[in-house]
Short mmCIF file of C-alpha atoms and ligand atoms in Angstrom, two decimals:
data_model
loop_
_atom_site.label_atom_id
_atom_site.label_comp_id
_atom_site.label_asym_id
_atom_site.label_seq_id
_atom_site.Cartn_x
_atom_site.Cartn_y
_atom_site.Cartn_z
CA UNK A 1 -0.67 64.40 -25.80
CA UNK A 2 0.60 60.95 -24.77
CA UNK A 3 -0.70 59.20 -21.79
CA UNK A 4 2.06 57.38 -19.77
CA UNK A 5 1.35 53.29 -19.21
CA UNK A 6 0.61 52.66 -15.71
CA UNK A 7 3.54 50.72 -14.05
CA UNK A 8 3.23 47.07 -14.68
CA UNK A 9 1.10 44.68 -11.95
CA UNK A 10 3.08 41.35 -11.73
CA UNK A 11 0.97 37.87 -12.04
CA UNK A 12 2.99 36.75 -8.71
CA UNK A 13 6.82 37.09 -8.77
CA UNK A 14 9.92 36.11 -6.75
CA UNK A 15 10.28 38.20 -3.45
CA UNK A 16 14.16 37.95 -2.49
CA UNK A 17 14.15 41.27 -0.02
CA UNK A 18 15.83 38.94 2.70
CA UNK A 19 19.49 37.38 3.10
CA UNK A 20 18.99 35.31 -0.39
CA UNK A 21 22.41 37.11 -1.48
CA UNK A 22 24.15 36.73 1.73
CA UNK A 23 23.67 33.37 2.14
CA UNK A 24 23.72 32.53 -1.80
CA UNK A 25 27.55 33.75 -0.86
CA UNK A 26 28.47 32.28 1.98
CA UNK A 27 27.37 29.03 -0.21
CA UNK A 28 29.74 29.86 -2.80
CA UNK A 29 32.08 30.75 -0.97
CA UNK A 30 32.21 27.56 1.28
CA UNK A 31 32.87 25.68 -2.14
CA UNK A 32 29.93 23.02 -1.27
CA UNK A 33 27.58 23.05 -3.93
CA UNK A 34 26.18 19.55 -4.46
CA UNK A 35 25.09 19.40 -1.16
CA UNK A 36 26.36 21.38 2.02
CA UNK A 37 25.25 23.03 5.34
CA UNK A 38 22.79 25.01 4.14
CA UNK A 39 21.09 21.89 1.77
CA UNK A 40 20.96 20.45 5.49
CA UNK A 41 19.94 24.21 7.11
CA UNK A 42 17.00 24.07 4.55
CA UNK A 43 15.84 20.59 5.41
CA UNK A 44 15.68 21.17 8.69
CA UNK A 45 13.58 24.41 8.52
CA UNK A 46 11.21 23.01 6.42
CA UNK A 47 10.60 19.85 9.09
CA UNK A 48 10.67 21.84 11.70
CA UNK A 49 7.48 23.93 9.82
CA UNK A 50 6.23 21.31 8.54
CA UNK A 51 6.54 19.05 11.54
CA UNK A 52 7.22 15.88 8.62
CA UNK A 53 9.87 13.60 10.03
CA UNK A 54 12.00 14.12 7.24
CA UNK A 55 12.16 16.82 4.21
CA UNK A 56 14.34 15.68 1.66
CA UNK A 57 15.52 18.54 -0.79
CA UNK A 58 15.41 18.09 -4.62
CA UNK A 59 15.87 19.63 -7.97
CA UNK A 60 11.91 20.07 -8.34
CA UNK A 61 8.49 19.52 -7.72
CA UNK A 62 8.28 17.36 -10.51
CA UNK A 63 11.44 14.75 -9.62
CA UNK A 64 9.93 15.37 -6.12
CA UNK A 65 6.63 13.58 -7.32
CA UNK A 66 8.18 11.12 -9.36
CA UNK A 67 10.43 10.01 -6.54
CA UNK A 68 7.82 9.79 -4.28
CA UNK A 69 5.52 8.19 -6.59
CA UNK A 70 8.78 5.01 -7.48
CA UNK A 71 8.67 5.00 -3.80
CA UNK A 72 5.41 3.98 -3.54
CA UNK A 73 5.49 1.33 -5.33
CA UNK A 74 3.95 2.61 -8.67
CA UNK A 75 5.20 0.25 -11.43
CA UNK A 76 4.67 0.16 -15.22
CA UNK A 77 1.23 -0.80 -16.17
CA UNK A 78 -0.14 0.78 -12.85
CA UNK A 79 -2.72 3.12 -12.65
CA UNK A 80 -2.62 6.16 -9.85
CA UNK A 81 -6.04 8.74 -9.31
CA UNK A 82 -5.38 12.57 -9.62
CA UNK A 83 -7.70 15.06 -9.81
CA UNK A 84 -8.39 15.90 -13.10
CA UNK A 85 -8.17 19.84 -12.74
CA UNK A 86 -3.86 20.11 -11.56
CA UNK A 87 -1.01 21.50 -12.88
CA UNK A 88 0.41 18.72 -15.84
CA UNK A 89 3.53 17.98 -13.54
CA UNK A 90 0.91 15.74 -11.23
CA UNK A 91 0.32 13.34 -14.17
CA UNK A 92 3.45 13.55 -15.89
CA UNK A 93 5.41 12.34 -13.47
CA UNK A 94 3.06 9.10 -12.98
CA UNK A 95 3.43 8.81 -17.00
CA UNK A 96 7.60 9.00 -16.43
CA UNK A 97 6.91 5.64 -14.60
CA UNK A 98 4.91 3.99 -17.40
CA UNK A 99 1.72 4.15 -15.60
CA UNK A 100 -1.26 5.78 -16.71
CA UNK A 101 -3.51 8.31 -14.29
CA UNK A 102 -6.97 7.97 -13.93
CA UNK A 103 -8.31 11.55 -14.34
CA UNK A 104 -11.02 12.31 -11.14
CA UNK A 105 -13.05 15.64 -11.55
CA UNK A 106 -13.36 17.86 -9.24
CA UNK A 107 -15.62 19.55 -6.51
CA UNK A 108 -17.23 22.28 -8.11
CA UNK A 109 -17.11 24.60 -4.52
CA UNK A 110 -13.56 23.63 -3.51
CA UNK A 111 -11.53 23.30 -6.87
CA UNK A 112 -10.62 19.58 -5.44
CA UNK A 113 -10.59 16.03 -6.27
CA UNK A 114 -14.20 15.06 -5.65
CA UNK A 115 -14.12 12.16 -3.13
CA UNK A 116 -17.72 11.12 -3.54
CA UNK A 117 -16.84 10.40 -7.19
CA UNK A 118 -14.09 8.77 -6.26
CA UNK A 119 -15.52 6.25 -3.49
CA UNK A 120 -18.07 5.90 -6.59
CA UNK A 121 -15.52 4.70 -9.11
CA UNK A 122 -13.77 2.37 -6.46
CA UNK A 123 -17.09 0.98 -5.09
CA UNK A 124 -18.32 0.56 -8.54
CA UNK A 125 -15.24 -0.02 -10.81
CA UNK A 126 -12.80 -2.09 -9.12
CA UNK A 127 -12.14 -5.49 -7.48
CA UNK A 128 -9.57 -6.25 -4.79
CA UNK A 129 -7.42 -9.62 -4.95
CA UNK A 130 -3.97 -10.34 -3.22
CA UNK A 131 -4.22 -6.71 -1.19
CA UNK A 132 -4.20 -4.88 -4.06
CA UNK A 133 -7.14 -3.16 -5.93
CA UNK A 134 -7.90 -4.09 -9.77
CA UNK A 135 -9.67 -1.97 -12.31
CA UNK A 136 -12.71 -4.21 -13.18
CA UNK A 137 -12.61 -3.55 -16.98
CA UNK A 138 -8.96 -3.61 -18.14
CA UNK A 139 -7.54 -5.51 -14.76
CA UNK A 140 -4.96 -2.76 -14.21
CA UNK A 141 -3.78 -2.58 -10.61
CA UNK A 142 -4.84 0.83 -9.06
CA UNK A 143 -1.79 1.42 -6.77
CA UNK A 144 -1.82 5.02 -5.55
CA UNK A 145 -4.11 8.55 -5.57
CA UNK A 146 -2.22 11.82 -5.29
CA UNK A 147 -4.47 14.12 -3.98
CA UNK A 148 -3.36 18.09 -5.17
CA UNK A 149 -3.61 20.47 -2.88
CA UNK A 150 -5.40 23.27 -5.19
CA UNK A 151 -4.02 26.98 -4.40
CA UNK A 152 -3.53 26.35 -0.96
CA UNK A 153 -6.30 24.81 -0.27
CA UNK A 154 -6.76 20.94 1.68
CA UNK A 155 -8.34 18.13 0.52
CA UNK A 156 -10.52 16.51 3.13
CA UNK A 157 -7.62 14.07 4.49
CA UNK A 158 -9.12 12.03 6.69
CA UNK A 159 -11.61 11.16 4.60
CA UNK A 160 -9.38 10.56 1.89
CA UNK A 161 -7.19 8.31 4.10
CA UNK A 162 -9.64 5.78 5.01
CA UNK A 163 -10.68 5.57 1.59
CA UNK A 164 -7.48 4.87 0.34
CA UNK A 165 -6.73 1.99 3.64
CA UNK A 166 -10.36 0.58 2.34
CA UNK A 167 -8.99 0.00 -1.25
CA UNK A 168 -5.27 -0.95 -0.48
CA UNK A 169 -4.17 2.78 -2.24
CA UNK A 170 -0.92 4.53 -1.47
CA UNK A 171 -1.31 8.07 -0.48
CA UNK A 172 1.13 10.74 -1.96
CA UNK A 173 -0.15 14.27 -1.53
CA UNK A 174 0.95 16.82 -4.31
CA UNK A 175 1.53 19.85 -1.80
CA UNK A 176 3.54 21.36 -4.18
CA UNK A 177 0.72 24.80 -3.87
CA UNK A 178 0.48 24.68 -0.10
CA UNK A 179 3.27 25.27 1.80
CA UNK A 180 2.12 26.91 4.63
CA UNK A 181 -1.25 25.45 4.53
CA UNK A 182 -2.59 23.43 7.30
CA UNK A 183 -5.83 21.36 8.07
CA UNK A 184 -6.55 20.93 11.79
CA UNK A 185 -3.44 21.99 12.72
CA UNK A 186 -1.38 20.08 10.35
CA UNK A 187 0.33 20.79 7.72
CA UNK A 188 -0.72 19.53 3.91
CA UNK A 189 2.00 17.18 2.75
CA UNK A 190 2.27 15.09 6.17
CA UNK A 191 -0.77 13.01 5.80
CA UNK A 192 -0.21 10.67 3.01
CA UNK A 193 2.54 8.35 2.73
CA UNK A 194 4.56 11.24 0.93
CA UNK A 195 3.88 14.55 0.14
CA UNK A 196 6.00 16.82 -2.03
CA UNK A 197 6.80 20.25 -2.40
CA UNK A 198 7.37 23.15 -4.91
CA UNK A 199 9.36 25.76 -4.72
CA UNK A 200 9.24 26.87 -8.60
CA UNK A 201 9.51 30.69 -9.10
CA UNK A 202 6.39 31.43 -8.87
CA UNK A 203 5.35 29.56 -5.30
CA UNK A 204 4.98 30.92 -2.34
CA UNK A 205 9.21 30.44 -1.54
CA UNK A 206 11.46 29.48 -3.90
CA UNK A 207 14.54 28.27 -4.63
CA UNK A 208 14.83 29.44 -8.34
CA UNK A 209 13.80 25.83 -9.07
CA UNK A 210 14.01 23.18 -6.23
CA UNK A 211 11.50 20.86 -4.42
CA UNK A 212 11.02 18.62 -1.34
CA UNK A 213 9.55 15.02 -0.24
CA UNK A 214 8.47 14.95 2.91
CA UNK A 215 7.96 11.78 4.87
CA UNK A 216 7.81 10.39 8.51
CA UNK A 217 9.08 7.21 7.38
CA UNK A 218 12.95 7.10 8.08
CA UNK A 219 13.20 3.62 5.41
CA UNK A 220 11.33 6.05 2.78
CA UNK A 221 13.34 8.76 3.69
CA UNK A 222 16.69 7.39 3.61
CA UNK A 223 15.54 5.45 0.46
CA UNK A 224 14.85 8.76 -1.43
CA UNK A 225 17.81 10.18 -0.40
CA UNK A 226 19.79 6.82 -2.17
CA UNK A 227 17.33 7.24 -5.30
CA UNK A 228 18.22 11.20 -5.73
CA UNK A 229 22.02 10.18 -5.78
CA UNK A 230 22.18 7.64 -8.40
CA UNK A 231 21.45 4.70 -6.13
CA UNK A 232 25.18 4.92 -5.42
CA UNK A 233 25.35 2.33 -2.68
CA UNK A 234 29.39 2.44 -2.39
CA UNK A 235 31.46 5.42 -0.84
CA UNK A 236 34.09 5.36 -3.31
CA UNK A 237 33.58 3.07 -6.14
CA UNK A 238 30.71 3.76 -8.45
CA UNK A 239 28.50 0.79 -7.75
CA UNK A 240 24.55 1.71 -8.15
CA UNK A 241 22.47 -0.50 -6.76
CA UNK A 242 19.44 0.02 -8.59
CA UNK A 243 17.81 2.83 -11.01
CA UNK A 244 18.73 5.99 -9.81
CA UNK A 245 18.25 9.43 -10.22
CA UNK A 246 20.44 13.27 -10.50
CA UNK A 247 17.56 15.17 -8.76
CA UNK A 248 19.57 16.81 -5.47
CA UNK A 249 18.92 20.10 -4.53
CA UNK A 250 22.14 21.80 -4.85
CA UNK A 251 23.79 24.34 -1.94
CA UNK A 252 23.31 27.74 -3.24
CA UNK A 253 19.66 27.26 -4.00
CA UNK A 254 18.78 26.04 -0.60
CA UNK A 255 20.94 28.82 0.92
CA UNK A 256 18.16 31.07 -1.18
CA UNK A 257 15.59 28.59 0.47
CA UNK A 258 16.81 28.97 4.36
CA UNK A 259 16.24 32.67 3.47
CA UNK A 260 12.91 32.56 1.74
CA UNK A 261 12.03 30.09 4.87
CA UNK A 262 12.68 32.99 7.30
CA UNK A 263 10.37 34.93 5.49
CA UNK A 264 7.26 32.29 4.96
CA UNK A 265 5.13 33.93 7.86
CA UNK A 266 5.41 37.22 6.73
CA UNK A 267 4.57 36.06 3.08
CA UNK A 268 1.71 33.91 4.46
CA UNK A 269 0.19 36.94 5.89
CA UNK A 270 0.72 38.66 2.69
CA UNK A 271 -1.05 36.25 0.64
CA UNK A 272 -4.04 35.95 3.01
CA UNK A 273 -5.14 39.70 3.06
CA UNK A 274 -4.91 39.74 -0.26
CA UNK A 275 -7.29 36.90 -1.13
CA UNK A 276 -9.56 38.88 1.64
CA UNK A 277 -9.06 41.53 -0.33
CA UNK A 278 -10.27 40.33 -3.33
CA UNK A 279 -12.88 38.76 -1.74
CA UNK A 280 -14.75 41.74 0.10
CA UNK A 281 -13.75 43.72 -2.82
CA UNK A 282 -15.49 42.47 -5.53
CA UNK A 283 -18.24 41.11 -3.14
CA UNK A 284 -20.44 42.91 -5.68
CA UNK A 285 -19.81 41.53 -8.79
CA UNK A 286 -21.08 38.21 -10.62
CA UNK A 287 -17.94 36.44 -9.24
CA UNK A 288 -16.83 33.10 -7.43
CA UNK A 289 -14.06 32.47 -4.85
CA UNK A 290 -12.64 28.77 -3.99
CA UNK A 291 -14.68 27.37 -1.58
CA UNK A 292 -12.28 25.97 1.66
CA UNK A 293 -12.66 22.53 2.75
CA UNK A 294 -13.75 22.19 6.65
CA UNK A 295 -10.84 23.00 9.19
CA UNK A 296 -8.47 24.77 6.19
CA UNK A 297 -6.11 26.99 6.99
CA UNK A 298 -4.65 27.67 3.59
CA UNK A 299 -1.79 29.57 2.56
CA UNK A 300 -3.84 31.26 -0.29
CA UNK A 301 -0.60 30.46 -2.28
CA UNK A 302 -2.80 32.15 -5.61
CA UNK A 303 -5.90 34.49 -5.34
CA UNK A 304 -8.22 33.30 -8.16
CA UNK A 305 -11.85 33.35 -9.15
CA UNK A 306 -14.56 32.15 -11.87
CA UNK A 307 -16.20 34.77 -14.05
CA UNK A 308 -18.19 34.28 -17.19
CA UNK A 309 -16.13 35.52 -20.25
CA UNK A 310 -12.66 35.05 -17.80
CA UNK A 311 -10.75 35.27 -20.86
CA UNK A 312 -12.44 38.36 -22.28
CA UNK A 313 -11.73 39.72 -18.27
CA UNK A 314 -7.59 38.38 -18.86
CA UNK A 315 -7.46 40.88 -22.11
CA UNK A 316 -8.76 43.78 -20.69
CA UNK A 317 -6.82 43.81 -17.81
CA UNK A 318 -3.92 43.29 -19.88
CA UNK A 319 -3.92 46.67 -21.85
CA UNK A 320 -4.00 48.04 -18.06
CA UNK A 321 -0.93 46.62 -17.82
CA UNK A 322 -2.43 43.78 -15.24
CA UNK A 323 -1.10 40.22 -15.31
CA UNK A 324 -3.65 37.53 -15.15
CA UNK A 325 -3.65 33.61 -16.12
CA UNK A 326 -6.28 31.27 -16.84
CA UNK A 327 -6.68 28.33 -14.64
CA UNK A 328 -4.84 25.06 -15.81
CA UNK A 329 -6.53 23.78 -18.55
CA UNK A 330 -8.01 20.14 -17.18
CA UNK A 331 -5.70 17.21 -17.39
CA UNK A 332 -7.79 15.12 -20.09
CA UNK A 333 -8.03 17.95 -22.24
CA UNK A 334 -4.49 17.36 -23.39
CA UNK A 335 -3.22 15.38 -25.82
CA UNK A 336 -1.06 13.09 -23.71
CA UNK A 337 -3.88 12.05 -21.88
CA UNK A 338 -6.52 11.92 -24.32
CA UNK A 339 -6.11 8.20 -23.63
CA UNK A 340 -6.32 7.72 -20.36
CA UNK A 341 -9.42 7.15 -17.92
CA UNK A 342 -11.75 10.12 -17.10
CA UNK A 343 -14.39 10.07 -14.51
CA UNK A 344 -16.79 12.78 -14.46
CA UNK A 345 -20.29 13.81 -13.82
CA UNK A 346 -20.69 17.22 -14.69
CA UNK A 347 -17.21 18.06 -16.21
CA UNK A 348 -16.76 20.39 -13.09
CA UNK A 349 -12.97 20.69 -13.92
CA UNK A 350 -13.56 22.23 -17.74
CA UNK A 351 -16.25 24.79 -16.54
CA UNK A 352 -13.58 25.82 -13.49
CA UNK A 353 -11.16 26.15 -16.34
CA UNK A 354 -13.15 27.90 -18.74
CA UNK A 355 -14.30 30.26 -15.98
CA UNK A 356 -11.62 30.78 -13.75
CA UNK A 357 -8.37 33.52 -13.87
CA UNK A 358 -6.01 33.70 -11.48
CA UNK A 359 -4.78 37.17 -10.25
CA UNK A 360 -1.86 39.33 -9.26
CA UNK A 361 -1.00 38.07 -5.88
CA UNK A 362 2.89 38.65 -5.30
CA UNK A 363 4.34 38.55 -1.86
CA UNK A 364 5.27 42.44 -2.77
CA UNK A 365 2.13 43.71 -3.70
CA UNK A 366 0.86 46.97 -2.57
CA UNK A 367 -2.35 48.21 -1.10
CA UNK A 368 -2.40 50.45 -4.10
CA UNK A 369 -1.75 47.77 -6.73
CA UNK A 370 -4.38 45.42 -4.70
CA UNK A 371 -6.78 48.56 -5.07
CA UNK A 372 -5.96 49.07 -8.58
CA UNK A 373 -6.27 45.41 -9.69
CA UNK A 374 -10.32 45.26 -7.99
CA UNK A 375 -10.86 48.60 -10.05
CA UNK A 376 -10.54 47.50 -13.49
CA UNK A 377 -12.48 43.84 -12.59
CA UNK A 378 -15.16 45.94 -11.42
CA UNK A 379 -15.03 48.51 -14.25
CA UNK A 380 -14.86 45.61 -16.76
CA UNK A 381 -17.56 42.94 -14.97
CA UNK A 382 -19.93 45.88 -14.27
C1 LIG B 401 0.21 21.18 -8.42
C2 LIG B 401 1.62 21.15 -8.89
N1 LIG B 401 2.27 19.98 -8.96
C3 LIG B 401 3.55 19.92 -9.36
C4 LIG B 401 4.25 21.04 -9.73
C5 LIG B 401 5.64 20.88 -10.27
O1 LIG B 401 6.60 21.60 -9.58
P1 LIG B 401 7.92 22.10 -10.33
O2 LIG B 401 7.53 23.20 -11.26
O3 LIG B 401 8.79 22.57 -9.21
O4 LIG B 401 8.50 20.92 -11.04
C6 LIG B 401 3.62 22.29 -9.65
C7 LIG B 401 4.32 23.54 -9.93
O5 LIG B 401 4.66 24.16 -10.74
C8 LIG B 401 2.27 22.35 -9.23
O6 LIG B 401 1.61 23.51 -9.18
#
């Protein structure tokens, strides 16, 4: 006799169970699509959450960064420090500005960039002249860090900041993980300089694709808003002042956003008890959660943990019909790097690959899928 499957357990998929269609329509139907009232609707929610002076809506996370990033001054031949354990977007986009990054492992506990290795490589490896801070073997100027946010959770910002003010660095925070996630009371992307935003399928809102830069400088902010247009500097003729960029967030997407944004509490929530779930759950077994930096209040965008033989885990709970991901495989590990500057004690951020797997966490999820999910890890780990 045939067994039936059981149903499918999503890795962590769109949840549009608000007015997404509604507004989506009133969009189209206003005939604004480039921009519009709901581009502005969007913008404002997400300041008003945020409490940034400005959010500025674009096409993604990506153009978000590598706005942000021109904006701070990053130039060709700079160098900018990222943690070396991020999603390939963070480096990418300093590579789209002929710069190189400067890989930084991370903390084994929180999944972040390591600041004590950091203040080691600046303290030891560089050399300040004219206000600016110079590599002390190749002479490259070191003009920016973008911390990344891991899954929700913090860096340590103040400690980051003063850092960075100590060596001249710009701050742009990759929060494109951690909307919704809050250290002391504020929220992750308003520290630095910059922050920017996500809002990718798979994050915690979306837009389909779409992004944000938030900023509480109104220069920056008005700045970014020229540099997603073209740099078209005249109302009616096309005169571009400088380099520009197509990377708006169009209408009908942020409609989807200014409904997704009514629903970020509620998701939030969702996303918390099920990291607690997974957590008391599998209490048991020979398993590791992220560690939170002090004062985090994280969004928990993606439940994940370390296991030996994660990938061996991923397979079986496949043929339950359980989606699971590895971890982002660490930045110098790929080819476009392989170049670039690593610095690294213990290679924290290829063992957190190696071990880790990231698991079904969906805004929909169900008690019953939650319970089913901690099952099979324990059937398989035990
Ligand atoms: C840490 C990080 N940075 C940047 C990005 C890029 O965002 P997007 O996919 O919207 O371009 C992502 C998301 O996918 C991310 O997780």
């Amino acid at each position: 006799m045939e067994t039936s499957k059981p149903s499918p357990i999503p890795l962590c998929e769109p949840n549009l169970n608000g007015r997404e269609k509604q507004y989506m329509a009133e969009a189209v139907d206003s005939n604004w699509l480039s921009g519009g009232s709901f581009l502005r609707r969007f913008e404002q929610q997400l300041t008003d959450y945020t409490g940034a002076a400005h959010a500025i809506g674009v096409s993604n996370g990506t153009s978000a960064l590598q706005v942000a990033l021109t904006l701070a001054g990053v130039e060709k031949g700079d160098l900018v420090l990222v943690p070396d354990l991020t999603f390939v977007a963070t480096a990418n986009a300093v590579k789209y500005l002929g710069a190189d990054p400067v890989m930084i492992d991370i903390d084994a506990a929180t999944w972040l960039l390591d600041l004590d290795l950091m203040l080691d490589f600046l303290e030891n490896h560089t050399y300040q002249n004219h206000g600016g801070c110079f590599h002390r073997e190749n002479h490259r100027r070191i003009k920016a860090i973008v911390p990344v946010h891991l899954l929700g959770n913090v860096c340590e910002m103040g400690r980051l900041l003063a850092i960075a003010k100590q060596f001249a660095l710009t701050v742009v925070e990759d929060a494109a993980c951690s909307l919704g996630s809050f250290k002391g009371g504020k929220h992750s992307g308003t520290f630095g300089l910059l922050g920017t935003m996500s809002f990718n399928s798979n994050k915690i809102i979306t837009t389909a694709g779409g992004g944000a830069i938030l900023t509480n400088d109104d220069i920056l902010a008005k700045r970014a808003r020229h540099l997603i247009t073209q740099a078209k500097s005249h109302a009616t003729e096309y005169i571009h002042d400088s380099l520009g960029f197509n990377f708006r967030l169009v209408n009908p997407l942020a409609a989807m956003g200014c409904a997704q944004m009514e629903q970020l509490p509620a998701f939030v929530q969702v996303k918390k008890n099920a990291a607690a779930f997974y957590e008391q759950q599998l209490a048991q077994c020979n398993v590791t959660f992220q560690q939170l930096t002090p004062g985090t209040d994280s969004n928990y965008w993606h439940s994940a943990m370390l296991t030996d033989n994660s990938r061996g885990l991923l397979t079986a709970l496949t043929t339950e019909q359980i989606e699971t991901r590895p971890l982002w495989t660490p930045i110098h590990e790929l080819p476009v790097f392989r170049e670039d500057l690593y610095v690294s004690r213990t290679n924290a951020s290829s063992t957190i690959s190696r071990r880790g797997i990231m698991l079904p966490c969906s805004t929909s999820i169900s008690a019953g899928q939650l319970q089913r999910v901690c099952h099979a890890i324990r059937k398989h780990l035990n």
